[in-house]
PDB file of C-alpha atoms and ligand atoms in Angstrom:
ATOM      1  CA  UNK A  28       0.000   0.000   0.000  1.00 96.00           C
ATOM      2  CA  UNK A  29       0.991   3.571  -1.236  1.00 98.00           C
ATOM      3  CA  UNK A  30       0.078   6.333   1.818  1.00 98.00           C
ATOM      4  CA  UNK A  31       0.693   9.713   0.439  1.00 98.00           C
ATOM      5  CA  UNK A  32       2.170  11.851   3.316  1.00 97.00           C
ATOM      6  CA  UNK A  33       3.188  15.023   2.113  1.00 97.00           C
ATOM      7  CA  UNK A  34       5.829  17.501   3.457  1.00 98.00           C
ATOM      8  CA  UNK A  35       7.293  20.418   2.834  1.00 98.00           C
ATOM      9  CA  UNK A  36      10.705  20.684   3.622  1.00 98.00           C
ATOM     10  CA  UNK A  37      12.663  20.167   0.881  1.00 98.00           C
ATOM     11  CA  UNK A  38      13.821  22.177  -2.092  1.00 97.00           C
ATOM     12  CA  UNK A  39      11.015  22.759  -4.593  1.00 97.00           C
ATOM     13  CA  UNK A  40      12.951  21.189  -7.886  1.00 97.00           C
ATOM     14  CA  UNK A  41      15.572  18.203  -7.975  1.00 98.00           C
ATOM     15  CA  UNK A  42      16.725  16.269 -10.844  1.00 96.00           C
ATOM     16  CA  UNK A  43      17.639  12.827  -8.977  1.00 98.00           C
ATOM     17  CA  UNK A  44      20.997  11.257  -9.999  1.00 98.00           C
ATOM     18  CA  UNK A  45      21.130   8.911  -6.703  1.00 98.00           C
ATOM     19  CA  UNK A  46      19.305   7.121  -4.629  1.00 98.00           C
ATOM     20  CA  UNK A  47      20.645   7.320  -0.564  1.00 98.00           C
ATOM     21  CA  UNK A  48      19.438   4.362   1.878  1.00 98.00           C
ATOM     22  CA  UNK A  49      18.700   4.949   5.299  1.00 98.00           C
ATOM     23  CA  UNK A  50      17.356   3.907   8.808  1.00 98.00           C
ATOM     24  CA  UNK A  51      14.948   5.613  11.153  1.00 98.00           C
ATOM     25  CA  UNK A  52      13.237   4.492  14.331  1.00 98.00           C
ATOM     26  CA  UNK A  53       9.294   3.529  13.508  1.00 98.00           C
ATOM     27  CA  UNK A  54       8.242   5.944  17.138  1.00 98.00           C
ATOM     28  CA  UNK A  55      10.544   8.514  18.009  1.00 97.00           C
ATOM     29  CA  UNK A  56       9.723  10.556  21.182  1.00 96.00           C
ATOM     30  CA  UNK A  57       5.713   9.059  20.755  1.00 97.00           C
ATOM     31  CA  UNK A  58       5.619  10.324  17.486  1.00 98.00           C
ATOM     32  CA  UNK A  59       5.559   8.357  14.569  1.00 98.00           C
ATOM     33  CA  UNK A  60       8.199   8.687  11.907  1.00 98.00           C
ATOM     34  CA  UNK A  61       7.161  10.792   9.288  1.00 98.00           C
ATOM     35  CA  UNK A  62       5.447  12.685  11.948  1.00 98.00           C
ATOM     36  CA  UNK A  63       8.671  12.978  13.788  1.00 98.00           C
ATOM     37  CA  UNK A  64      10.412  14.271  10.702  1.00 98.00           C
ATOM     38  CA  UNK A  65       7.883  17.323  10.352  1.00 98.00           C
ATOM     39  CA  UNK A  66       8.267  17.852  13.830  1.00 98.00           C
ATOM     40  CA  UNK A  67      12.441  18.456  13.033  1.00 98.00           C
ATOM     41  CA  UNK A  68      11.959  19.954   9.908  1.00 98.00           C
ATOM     42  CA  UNK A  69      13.269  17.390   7.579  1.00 98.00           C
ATOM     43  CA  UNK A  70      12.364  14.898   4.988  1.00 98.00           C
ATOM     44  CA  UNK A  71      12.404  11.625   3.076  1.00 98.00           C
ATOM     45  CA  UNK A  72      10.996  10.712   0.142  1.00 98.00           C
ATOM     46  CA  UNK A  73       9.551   7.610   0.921  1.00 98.00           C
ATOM     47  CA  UNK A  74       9.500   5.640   4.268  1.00 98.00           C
ATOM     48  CA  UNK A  75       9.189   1.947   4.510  1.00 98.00           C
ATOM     49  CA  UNK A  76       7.347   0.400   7.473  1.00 98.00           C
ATOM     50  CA  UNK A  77       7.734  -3.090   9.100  1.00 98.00           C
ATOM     51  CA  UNK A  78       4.744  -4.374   6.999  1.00 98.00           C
ATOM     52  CA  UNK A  79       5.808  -3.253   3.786  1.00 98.00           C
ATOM     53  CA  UNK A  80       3.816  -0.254   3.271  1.00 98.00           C
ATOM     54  CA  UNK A  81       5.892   2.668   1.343  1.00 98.00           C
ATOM     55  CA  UNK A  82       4.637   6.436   3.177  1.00 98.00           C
ATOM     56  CA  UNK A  83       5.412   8.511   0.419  1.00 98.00           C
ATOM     57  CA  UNK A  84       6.590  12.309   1.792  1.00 98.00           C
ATOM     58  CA  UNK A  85       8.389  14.229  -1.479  1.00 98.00           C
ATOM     59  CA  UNK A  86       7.695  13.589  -5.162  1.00 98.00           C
ATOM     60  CA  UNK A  87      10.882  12.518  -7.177  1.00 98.00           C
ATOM     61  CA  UNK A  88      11.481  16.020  -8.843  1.00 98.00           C
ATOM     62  CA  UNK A  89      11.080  17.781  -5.339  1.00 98.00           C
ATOM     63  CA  UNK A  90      14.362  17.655  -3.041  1.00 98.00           C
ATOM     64  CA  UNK A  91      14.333  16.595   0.584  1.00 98.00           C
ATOM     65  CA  UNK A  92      16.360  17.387   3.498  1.00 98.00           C
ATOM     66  CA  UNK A  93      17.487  13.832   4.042  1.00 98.00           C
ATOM     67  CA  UNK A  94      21.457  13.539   3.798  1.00 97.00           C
ATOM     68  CA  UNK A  95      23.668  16.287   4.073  1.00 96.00           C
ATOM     69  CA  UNK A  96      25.118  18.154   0.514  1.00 96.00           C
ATOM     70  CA  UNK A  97      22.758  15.694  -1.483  1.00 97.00           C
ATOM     71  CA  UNK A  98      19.641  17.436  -0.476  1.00 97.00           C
ATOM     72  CA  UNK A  99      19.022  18.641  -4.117  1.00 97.00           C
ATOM     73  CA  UNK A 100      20.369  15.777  -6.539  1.00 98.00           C
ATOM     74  CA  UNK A 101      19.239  12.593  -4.670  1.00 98.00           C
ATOM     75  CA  UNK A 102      16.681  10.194  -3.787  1.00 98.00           C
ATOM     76  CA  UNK A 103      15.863   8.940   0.033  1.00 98.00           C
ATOM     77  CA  UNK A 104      14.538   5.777   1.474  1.00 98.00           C
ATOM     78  CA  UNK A 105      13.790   5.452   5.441  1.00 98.00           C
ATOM     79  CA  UNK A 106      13.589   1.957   6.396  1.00 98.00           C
ATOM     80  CA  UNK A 107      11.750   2.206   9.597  1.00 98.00           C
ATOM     81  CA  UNK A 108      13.430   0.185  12.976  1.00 98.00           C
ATOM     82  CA  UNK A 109      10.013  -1.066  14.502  1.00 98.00           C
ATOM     83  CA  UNK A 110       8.878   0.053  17.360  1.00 98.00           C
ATOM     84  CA  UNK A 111       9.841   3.057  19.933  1.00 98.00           C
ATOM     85  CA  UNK A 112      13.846   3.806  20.066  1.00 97.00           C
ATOM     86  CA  UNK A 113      16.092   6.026  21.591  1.00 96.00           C
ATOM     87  CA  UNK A 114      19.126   6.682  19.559  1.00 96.00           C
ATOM     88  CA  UNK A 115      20.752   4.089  21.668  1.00 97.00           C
ATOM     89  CA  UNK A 116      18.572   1.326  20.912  1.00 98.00           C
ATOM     90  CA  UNK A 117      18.237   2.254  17.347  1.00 98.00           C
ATOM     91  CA  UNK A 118      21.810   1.894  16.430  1.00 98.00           C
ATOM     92  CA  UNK A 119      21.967  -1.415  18.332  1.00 98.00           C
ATOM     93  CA  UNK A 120      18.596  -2.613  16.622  1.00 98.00           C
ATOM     94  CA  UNK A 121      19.897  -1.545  13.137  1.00 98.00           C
ATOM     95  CA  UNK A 122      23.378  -3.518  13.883  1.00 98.00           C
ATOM     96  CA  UNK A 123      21.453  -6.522  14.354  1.00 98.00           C
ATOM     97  CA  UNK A 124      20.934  -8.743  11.198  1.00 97.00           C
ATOM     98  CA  UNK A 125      17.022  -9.411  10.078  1.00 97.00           C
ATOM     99  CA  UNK A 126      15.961  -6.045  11.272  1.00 98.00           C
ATOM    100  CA  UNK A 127      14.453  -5.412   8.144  1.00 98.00           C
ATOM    101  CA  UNK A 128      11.317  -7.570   7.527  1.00 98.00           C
ATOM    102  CA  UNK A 129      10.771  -9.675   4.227  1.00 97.00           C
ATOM    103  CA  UNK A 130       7.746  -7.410   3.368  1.00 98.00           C
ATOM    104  CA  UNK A 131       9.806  -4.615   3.986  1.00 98.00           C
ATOM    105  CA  UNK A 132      12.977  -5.195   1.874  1.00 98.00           C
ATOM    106  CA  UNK A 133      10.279  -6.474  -0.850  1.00 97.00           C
ATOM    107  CA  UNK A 134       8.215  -3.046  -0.907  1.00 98.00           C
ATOM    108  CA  UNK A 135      11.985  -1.032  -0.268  1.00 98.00           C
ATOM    109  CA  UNK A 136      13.397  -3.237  -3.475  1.00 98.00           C
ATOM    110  CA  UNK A 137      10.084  -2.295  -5.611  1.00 98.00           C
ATOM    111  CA  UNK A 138      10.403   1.535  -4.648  1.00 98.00           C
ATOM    112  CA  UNK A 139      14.254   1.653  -5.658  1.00 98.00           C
ATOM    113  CA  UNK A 140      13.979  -0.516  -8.628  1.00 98.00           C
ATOM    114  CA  UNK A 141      11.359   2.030  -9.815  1.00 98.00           C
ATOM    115  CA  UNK A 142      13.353   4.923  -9.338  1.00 98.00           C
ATOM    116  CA  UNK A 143      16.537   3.566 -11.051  1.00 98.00           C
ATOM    117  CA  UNK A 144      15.132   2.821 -14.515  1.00 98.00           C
ATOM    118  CA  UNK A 145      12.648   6.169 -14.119  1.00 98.00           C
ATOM    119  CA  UNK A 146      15.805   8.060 -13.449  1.00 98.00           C
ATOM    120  CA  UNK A 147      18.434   6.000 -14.883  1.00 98.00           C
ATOM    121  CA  UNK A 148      20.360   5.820 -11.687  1.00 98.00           C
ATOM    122  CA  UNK A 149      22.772   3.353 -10.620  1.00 97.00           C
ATOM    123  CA  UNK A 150      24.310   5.010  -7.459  1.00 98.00           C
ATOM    124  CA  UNK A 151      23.284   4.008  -4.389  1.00 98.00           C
ATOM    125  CA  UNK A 152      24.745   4.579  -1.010  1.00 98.00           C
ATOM    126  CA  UNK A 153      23.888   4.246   2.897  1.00 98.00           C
ATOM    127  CA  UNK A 154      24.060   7.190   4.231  1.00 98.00           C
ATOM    128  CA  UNK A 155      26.438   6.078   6.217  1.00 98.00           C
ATOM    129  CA  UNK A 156      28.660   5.900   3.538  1.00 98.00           C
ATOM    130  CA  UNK A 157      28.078   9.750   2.007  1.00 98.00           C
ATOM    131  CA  UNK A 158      28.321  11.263   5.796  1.00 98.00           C
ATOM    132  CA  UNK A 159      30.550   8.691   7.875  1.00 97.00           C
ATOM    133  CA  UNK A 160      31.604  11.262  10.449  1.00 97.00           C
ATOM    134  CA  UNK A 161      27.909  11.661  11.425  1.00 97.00           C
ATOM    135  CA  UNK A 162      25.750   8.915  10.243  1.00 97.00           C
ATOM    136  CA  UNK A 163      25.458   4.977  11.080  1.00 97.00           C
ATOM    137  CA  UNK A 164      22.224   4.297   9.361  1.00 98.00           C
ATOM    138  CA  UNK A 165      21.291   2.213   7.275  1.00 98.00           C
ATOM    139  CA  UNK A 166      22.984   0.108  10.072  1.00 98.00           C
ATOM    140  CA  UNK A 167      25.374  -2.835   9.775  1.00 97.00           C
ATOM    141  CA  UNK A 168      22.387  -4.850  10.303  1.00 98.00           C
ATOM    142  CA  UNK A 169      21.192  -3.692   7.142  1.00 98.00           C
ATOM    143  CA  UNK A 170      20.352  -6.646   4.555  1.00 98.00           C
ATOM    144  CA  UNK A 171      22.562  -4.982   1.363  1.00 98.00           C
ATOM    145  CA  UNK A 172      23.019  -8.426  -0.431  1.00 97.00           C
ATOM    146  CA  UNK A 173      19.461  -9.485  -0.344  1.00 97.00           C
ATOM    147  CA  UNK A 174      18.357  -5.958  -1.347  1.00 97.00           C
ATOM    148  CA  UNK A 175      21.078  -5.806  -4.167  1.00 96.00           C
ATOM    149  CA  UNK A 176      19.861  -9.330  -5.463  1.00 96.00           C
ATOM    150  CA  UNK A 177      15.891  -7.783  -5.719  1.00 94.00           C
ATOM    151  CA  UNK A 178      16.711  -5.319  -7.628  1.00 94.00           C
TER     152      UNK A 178
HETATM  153 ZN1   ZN B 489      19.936   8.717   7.407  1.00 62.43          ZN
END
């Protein structure tokens, strides 16, 4: 299921020439994630829950405040952590393998896919891996292979 979510942080036009992966906590302070990220002021453009549902927050041409100095030239995913998490227990829950349900990866794979033949993009990156100093997420827990493989 598709669950339109719209925000508005982010820049107002983007051309997308990569696609950034990352990890959020489902409940963050009682608020659910995309709710959380209005709350902060920032952005995704879609967020995948445990049961495979994609929330989808910016369109593809609209930029989102997402990953530092990529905010106008990329595309970003939110796998959510289920459940309520503190920053502790979200980096040790993303660290742990099979965090991400089957459902999940499935509807994450489908999204990406999507995006890299509508946009012709084969870059993709944790953001972990564009902001090292900062970021952990997607999480070394994170299933890369099997999401490589789907797509
Ligand atoms: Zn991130």
């Amino acid at each position: 299921m598709i669950i339109n979510r719209p925000s508005p942080f982010g820049a107002a036009h983007q051309t997308p020439k990569r696609i950034i992966v990352h990890a959020m906590s489902e409940w963050i302070n009682g608020m659910y994630a995309p709710d959380f990220l209005l709350s902060v002021g920032l952005s995704a453009h879609a967020l995948v829950t445990p049961d495979g549902d994609i929330i989808k927050c910016r369109e593809d041409t609209q930029g989102a405040f997402h990953a530092k100095g990529f905010n106008t030239n990329s595309l970003g995913i939110e796998f959510l952590l289920p459940g309520h998490n503190d920053y502790g227990s979200f980096l040790d829950g993303i660290a742990r393998p099979g965090w991400v349900s089957e459902p999940q990866l499935l509807a994450g794979a489908r999204w990406i896919a999507e995006w890299m033949a509508r946009w012709n993009i084969t870059q993709i990156d944790g953001h972990c891996d564009v902001d090292p100093a900062r970021k952990k997420d997607p999480g070394r827990g994170f299933p890369w292979d099997t999401l490589r493989a789907a797509l």
